[in-house]
Tab-separated table of C-alpha atoms and ligand atoms in Angstrom:
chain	number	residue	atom	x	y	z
A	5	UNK	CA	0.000	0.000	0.000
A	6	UNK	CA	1.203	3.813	-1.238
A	7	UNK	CA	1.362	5.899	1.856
A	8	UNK	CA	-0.504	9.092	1.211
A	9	UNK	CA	1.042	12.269	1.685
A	10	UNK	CA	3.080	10.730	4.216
A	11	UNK	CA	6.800	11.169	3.289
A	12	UNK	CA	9.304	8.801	3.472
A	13	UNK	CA	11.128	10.168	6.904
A	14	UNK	CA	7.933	9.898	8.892
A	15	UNK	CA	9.793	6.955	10.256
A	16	UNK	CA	9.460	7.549	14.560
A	17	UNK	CA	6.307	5.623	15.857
A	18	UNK	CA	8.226	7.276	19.339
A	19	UNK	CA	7.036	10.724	17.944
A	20	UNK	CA	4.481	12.642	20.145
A	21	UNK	CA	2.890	15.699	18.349
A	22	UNK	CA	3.452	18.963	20.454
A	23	UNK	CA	0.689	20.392	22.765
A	24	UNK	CA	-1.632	22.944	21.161
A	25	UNK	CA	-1.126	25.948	22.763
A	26	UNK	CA	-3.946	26.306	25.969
A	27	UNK	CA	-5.461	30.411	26.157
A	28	UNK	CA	-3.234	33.406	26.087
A	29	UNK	CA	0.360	33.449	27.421
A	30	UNK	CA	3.696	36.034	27.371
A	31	UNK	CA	7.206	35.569	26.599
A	32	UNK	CA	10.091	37.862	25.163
A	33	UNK	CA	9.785	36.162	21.396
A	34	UNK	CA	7.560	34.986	19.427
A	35	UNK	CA	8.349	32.007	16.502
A	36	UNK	CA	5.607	31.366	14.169
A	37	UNK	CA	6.736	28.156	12.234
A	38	UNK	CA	8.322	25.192	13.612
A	39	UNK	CA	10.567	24.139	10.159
A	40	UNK	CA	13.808	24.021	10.566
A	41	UNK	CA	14.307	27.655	10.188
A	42	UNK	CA	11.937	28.239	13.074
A	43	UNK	CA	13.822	26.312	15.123
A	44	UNK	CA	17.293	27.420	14.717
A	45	UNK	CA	15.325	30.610	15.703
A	46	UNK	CA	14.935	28.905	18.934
A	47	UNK	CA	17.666	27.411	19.305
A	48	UNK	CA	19.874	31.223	18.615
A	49	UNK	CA	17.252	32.767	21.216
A	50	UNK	CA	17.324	29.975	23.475
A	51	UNK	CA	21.156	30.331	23.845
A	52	UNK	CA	20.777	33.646	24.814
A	53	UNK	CA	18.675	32.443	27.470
A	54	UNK	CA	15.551	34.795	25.844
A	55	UNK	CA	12.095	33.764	26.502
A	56	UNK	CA	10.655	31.877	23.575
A	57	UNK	CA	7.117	30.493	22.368
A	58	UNK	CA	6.860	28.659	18.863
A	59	UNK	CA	3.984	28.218	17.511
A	60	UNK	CA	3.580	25.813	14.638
A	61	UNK	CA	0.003	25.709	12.872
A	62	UNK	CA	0.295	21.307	12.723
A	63	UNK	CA	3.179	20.378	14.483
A	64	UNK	CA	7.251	19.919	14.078
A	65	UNK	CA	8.062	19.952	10.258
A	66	UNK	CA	4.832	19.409	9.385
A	67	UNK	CA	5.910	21.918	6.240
A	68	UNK	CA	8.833	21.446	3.796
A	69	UNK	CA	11.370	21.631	6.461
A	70	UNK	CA	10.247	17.603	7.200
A	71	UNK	CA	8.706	16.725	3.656
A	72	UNK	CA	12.054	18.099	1.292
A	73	UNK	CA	14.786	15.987	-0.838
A	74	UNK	CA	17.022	16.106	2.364
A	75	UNK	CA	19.268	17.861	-0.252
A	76	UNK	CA	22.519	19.628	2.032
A	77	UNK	CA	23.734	21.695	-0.883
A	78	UNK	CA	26.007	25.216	-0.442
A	79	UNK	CA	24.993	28.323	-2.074
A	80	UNK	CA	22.132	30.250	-2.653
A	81	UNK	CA	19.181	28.959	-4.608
A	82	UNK	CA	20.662	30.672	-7.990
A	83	UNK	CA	24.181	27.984	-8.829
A	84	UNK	CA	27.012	30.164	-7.718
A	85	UNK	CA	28.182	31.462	-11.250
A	86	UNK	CA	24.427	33.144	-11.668
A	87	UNK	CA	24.180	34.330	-8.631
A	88	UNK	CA	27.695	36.323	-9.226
A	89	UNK	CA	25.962	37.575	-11.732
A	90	UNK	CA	22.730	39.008	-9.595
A	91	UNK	CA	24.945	39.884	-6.556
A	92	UNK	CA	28.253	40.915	-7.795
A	93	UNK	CA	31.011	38.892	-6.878
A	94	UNK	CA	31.868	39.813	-3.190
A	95	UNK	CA	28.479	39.280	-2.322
A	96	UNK	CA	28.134	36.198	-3.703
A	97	UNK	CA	31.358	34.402	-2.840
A	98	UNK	CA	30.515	35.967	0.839
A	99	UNK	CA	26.918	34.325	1.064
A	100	UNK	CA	28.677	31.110	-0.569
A	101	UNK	CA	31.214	30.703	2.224
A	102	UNK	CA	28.295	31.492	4.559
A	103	UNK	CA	26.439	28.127	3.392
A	104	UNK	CA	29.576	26.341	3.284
A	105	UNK	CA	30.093	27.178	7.363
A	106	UNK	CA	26.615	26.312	8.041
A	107	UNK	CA	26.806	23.092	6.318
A	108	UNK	CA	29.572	22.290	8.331
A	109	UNK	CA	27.349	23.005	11.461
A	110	UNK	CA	24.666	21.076	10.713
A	111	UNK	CA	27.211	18.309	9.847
A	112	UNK	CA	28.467	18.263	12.908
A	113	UNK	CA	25.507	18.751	14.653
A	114	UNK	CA	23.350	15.855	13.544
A	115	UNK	CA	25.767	13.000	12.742
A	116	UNK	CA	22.776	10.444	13.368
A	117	UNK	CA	21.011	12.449	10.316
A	118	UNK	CA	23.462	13.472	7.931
A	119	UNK	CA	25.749	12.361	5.425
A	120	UNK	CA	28.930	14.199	3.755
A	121	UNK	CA	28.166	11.862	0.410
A	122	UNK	CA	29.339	15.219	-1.697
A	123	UNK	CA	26.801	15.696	-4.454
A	124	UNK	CA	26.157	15.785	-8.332
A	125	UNK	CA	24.546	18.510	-10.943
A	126	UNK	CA	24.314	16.222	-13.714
A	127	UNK	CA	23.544	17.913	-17.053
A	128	UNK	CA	20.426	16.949	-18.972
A	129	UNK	CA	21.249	19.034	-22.316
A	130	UNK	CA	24.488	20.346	-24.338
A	131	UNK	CA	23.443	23.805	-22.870
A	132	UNK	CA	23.080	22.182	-19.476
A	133	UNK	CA	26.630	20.861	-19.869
A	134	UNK	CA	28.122	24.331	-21.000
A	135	UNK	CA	26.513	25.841	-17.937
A	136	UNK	CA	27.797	23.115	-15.727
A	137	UNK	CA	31.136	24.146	-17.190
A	138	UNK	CA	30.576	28.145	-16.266
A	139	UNK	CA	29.671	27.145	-12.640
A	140	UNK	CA	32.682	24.747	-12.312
A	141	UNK	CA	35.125	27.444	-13.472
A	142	UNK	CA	33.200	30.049	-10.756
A	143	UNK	CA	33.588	27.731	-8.190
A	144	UNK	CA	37.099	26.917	-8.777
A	145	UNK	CA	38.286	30.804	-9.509
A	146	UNK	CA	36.552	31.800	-6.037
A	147	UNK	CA	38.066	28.743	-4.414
A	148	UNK	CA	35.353	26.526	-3.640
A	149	UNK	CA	35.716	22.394	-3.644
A	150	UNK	CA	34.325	21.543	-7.616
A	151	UNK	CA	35.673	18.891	-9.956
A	152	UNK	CA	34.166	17.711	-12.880
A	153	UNK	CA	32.865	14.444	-12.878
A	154	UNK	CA	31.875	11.474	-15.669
A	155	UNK	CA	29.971	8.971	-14.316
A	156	UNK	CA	27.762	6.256	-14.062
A	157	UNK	CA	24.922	8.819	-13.283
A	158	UNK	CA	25.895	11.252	-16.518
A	159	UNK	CA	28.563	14.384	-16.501
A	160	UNK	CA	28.569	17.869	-14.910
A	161	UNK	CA	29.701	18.778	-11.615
A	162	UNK	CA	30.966	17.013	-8.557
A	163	UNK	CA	30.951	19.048	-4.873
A	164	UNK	CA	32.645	17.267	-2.319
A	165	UNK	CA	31.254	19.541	0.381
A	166	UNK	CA	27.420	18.611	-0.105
A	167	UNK	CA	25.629	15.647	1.051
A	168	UNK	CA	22.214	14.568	2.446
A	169	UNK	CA	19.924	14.376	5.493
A	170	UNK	CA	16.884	13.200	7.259
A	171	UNK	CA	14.903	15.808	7.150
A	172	UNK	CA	12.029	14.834	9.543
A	173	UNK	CA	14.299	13.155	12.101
A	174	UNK	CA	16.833	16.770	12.165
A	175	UNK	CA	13.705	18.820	13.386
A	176	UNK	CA	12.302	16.868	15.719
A	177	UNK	CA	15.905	16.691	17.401
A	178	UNK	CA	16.201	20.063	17.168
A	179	UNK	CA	12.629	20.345	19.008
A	180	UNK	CA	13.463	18.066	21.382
A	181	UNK	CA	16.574	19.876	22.351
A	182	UNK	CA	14.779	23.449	21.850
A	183	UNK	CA	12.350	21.575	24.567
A	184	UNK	CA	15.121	20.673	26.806
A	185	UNK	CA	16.733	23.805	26.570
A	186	UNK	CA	13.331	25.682	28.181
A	187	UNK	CA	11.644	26.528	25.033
A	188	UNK	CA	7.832	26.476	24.923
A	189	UNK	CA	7.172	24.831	21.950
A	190	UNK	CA	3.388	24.517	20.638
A	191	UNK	CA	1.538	22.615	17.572
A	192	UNK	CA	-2.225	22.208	16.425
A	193	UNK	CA	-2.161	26.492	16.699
A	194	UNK	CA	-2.810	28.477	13.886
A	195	UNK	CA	-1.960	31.832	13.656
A	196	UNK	CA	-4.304	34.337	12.448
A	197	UNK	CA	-2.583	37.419	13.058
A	198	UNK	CA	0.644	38.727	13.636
A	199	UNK	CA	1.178	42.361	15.370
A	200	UNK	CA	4.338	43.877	16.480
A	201	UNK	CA	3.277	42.744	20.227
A	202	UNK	CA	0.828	40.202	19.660
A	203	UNK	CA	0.197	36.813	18.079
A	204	UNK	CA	-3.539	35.875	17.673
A	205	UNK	CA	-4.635	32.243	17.684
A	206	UNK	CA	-8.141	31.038	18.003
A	207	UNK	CA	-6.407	29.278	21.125
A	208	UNK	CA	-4.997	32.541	22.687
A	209	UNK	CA	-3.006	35.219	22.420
A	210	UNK	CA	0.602	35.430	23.143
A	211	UNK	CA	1.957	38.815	24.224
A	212	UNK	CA	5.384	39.591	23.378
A	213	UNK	CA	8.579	42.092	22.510
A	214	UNK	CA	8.902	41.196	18.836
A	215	UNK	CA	7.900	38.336	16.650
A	216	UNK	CA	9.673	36.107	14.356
A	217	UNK	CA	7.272	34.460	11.259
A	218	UNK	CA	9.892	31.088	9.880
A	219	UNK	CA	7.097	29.785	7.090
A	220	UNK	CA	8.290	29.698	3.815
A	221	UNK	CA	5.423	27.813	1.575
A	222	UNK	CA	2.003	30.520	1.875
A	223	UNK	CA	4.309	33.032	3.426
A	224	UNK	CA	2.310	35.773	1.731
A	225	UNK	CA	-0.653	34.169	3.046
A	226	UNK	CA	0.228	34.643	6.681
A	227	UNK	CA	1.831	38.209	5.765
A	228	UNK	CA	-0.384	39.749	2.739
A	229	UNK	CA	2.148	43.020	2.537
A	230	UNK	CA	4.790	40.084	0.871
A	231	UNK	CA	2.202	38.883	-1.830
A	232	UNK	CA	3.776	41.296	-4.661
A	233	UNK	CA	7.615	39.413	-4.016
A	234	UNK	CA	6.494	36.126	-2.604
A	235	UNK	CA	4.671	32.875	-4.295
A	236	UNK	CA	4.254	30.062	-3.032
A	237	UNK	CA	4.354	26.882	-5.290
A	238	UNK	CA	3.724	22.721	-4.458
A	239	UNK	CA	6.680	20.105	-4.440
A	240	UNK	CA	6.050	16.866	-5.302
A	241	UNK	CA	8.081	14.225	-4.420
A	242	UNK	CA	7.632	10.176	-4.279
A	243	UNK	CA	9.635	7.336	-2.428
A	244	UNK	CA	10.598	3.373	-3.377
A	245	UNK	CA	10.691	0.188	-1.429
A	246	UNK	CA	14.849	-0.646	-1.352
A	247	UNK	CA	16.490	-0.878	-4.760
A	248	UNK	CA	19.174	-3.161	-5.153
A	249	UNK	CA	19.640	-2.703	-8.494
A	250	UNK	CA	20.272	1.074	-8.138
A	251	UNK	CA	24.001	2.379	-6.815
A	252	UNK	CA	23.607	6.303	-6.223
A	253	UNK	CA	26.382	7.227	-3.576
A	254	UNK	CA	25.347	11.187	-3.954
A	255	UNK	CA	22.556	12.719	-4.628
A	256	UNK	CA	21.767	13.835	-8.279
A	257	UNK	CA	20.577	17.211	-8.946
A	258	UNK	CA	19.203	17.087	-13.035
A	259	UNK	CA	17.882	19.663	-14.692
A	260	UNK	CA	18.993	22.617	-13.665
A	261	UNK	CA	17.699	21.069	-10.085
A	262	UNK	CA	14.108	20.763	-11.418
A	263	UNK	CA	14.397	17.149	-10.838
A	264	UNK	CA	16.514	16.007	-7.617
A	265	UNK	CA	16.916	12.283	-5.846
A	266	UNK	CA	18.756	10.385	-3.449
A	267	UNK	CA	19.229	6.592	-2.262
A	268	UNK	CA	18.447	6.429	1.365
A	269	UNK	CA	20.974	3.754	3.827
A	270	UNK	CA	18.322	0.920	3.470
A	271	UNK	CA	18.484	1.280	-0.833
A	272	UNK	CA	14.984	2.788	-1.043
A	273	UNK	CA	15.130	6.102	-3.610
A	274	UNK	CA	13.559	9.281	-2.732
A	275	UNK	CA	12.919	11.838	-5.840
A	276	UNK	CA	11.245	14.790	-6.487
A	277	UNK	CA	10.449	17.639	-9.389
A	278	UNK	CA	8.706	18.278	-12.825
A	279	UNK	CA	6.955	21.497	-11.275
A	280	UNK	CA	7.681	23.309	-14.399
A	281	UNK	CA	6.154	20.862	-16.086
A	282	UNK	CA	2.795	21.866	-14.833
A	283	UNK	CA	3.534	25.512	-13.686
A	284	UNK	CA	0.359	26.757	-13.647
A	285	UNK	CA	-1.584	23.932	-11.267
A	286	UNK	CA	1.269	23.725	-9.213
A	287	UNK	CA	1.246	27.850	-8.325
A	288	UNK	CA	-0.915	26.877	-5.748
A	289	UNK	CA	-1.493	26.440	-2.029
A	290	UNK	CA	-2.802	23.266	-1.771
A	291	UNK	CA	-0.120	20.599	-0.777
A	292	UNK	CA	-1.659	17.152	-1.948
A	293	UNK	CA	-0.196	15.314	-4.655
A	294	UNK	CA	-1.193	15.513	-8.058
A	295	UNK	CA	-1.991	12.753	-10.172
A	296	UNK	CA	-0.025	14.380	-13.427
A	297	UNK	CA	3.232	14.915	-11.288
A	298	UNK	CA	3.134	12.137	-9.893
A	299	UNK	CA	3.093	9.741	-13.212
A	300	UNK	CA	5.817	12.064	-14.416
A	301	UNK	CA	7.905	11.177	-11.411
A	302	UNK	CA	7.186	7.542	-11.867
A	303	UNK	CA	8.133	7.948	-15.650
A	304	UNK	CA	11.132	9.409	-14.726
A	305	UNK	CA	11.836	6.865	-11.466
A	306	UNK	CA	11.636	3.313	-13.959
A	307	UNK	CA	13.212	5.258	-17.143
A	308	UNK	CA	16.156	7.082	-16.346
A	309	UNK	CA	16.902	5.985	-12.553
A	310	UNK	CA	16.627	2.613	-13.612
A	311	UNK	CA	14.568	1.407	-9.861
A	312	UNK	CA	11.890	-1.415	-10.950
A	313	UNK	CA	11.301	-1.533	-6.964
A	314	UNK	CA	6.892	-0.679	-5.523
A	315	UNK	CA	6.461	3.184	-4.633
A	316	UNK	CA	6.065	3.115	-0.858
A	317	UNK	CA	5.301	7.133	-0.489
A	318	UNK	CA	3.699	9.906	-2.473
A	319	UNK	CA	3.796	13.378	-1.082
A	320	UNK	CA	3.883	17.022	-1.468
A	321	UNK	CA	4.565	20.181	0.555
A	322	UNK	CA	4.539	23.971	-0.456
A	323	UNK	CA	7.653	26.327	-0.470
A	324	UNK	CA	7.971	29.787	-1.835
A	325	UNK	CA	9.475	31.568	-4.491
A	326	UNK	CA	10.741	35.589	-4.888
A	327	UNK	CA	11.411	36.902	-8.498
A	328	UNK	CA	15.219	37.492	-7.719
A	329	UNK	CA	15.648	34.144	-5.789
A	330	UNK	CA	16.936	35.774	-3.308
A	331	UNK	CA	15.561	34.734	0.093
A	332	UNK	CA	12.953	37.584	2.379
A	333	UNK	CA	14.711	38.175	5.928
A	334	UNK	CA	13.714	41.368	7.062
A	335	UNK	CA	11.285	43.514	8.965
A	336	UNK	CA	7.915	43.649	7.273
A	337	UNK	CA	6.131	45.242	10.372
A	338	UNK	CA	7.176	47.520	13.351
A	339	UNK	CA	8.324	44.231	15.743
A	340	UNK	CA	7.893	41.558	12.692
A	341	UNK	CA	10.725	39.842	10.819
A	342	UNK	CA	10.183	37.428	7.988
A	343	UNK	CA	12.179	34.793	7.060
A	344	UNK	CA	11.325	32.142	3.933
A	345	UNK	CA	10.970	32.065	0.121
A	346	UNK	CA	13.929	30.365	0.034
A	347	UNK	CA	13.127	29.123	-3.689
A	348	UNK	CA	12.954	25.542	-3.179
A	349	UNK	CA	16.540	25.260	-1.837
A	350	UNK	CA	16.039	26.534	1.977
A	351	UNK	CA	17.709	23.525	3.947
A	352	UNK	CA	21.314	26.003	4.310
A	353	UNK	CA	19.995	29.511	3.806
A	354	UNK	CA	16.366	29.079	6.505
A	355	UNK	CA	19.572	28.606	8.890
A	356	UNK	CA	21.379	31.610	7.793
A	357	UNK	CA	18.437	33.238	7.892
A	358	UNK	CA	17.267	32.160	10.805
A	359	UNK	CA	20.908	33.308	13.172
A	360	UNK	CA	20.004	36.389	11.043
A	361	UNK	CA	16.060	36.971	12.778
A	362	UNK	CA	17.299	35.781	15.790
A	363	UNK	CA	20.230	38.717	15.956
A	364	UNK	CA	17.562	40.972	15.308
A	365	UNK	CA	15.123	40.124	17.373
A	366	UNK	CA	17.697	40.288	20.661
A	367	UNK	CA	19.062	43.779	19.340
A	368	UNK	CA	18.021	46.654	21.846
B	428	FAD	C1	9.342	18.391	-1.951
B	428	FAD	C2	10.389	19.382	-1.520
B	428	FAD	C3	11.726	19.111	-1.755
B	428	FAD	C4	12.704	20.015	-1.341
B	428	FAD	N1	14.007	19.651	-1.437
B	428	FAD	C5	14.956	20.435	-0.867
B	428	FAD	C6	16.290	19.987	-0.805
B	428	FAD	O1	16.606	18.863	-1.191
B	428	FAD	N2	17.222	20.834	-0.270
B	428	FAD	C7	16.886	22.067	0.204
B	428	FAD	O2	17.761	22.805	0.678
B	428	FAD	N3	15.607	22.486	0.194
B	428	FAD	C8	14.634	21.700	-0.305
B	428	FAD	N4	13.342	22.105	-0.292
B	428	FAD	C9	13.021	23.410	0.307
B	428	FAD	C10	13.110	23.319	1.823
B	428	FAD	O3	12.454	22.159	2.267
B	428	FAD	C11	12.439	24.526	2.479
B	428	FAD	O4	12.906	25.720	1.896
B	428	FAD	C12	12.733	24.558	3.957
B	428	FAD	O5	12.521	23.306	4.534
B	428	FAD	C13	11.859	25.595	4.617
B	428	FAD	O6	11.904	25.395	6.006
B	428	FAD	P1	11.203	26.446	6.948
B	428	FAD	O7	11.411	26.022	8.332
B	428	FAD	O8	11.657	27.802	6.566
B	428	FAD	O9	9.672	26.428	6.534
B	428	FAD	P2	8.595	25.271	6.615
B	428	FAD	O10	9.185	23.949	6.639
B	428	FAD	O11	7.604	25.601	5.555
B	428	FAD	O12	7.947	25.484	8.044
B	428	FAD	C14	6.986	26.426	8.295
B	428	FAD	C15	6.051	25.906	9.370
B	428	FAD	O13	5.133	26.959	9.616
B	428	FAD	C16	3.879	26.406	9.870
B	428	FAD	N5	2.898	27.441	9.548
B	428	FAD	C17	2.565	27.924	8.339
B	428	FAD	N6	1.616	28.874	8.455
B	428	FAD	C18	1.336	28.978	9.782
B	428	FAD	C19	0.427	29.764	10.542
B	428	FAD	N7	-0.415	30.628	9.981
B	428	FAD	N8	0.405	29.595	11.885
B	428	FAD	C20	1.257	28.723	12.501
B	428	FAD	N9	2.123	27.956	11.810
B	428	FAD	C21	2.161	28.082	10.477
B	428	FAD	C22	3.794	25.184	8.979
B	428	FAD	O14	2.909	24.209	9.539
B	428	FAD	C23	5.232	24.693	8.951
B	428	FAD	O15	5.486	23.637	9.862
B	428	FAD	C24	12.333	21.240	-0.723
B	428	FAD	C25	10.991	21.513	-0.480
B	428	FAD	C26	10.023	20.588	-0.861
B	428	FAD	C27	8.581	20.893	-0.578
């Protein structure tokens, strides 16, 4: 049987949702979003021994934060060569060895959930190759690990410095800890409105100093000023029983990154993409897979992956884009700072991001 919208890390019977939060309560900070941006948000504040409540409309990376590729992949969400281009070089080689230090954080933060595999950008087209070429010779000029690679998966780019996580099983240990560390931590509570001073839930209010919002898919829906930058889009993304006959040490990023997949420890095969192949139905808010994707994905899984092995899960979550691909971290209201947008690539940069709200909201 095809698990439903479930994805493939939902793998901890031992998992206990978090408490909704029970009428109207004060602290210093507020977090609205428990991804793993959210969280690192929490975890920066909780360090500073500041007084935080997260709020999370479902529970613990119930958004993309639990439901992505698992992806660990430096730079921003343009390859670094492009986004040299949109930021000017200091810029971007400075945000690039940004994402390169926080990768090695997270590495050695969760070594039960990561791996350093390195990963691929395997071209799908000449042009693909030539640009594959253009963001090697970036990376190498600025002095970032790149080799070229030929391989069993195809040619392009090799970066020894990537690799590949749980998703699910990184936020819930950063909850736990966030939990550990004091942190009052809440699920099942939607937020209807955010206020400088005040969060408003149909299960209270929470009274505060300033208020961080960590949601990247329907961003614009919790904050309507963002609508004109932000848009939030649906990710599809399916999962197989083991696969002997695959061997996929890295994870492949094809397509310019449109389509993405990696082979989990026990040989199953987790891939996602073809949004662009549906744009318009997948502009959308809803987060249920779609039978059209879906097939696409399968096409793709038998045909150029090579797995034979039964789909296990089918799932989808939502994530938002900006028309420069740069991320939104920033004040949108007197006491509100928005992080998300991140793209489609916001495992590295929600983190930046996030040590970026969190040094705002403790600034006097
Ligand atoms: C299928 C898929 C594959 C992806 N693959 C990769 C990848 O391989 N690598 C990579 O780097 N990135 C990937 N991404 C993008 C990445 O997952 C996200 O950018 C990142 O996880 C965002 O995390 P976050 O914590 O900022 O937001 P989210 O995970 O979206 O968390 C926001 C939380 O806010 C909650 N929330 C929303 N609205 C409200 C409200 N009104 N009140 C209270 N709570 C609310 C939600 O329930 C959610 O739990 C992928 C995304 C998807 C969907």
């Amino acid at each position: 049987m095809i698990a439903h919208n479930t994805p493939v890390w939902d793998d901890d019977p031992a998992w206990v949702p978090l408490a909704p939060l029970d009428g109207d309560a004060d602290c210093d900070i507020c977090v609205i979003g428990l991804g793993g941006s959210g969280l690192v948000a929490v975890r920066e504040l909780r360090a500073q021994s500041v007084d935080v409540i997260g709020l999370d409309a479902v529970d613990v990376g119930a958004g993309a934060a639990g439901r992505n590729g698992g992806l660990l992949l430096a730079g921003l969400a343009d390859f670094h060569h492009d986004a040299v281009r949109v930021l000017g070089h200091d810029a971007a080689v400075s945000s690039y060895r940004r994402t390169l230090t926080e990768l090695d954080a997270i590495f050695a933060e969760f070594p039960d959930c990561t791996r350093r595999t390195g990963s691929l950008r395997i071209a799908a087209s000449d042009a693909e190759h030539a640009d594959c070429r253009a963001q090697l010779a970036q990376l190498q000029a600025d002095g970032f690990p790149a080799e070229w690679y030929c391989g069993a998966e195809g040619e392009g780019l090799l970066i020894p410095s990537d690799g590949v996580m749980q998703p699910l099983r990184r936020v819930r240990a950063m909850a736990r800890a966030a939990l550990a560390a004091g942190a009052r931590l809440h699920g099942g509570t939607n937020v209807h409105a955010v206020h400088g001073k005040s969060v408003v839930t149909a299960r209270g209010t929470i009274r505060c100093w300033r208020v961080i919002v960590a949601v990247d898919g329907r961003l614009e829906a919790l904050l309507p000023e963002l609508a004109p930058r932000v848009r939030t889009a649906r990710l599809q993304m399916l999962a197989t029983a083991p696969s002997p006959e695959c061997q996929i040490p890295r994870p492949v990023y094809w397509r310019d990154g449109f389509e993405y997949w990696q082979q989990l420890p026990d040989g199953s095969i987790a891939l996602g993409g073809f949004r662009d192949t549906d744009r318009e139905h997948e502009w959308t808010h809803d987060a249920i897979p779609s039978a059209s994707i879906q097939q696409r994905l399968e096409t793709f899984l038998r045909a150029r992956i090579g797995s034979g092995s039964p789909i296990t899960h089918r799932w989808a979550a939502s994530v938002s884009y900006t028309l420069t691909g740069l991320p939104i971290s920033e004040e949108v209201r007197d006491g509100v700072f928005a992080i998300g947008a991140y793209s489609g690539t916001g495992n590295i940069v929600g983190a930046l991001c996030a040590r970026e709200a969190a040094d705002w909201a403790t600034r006097a």
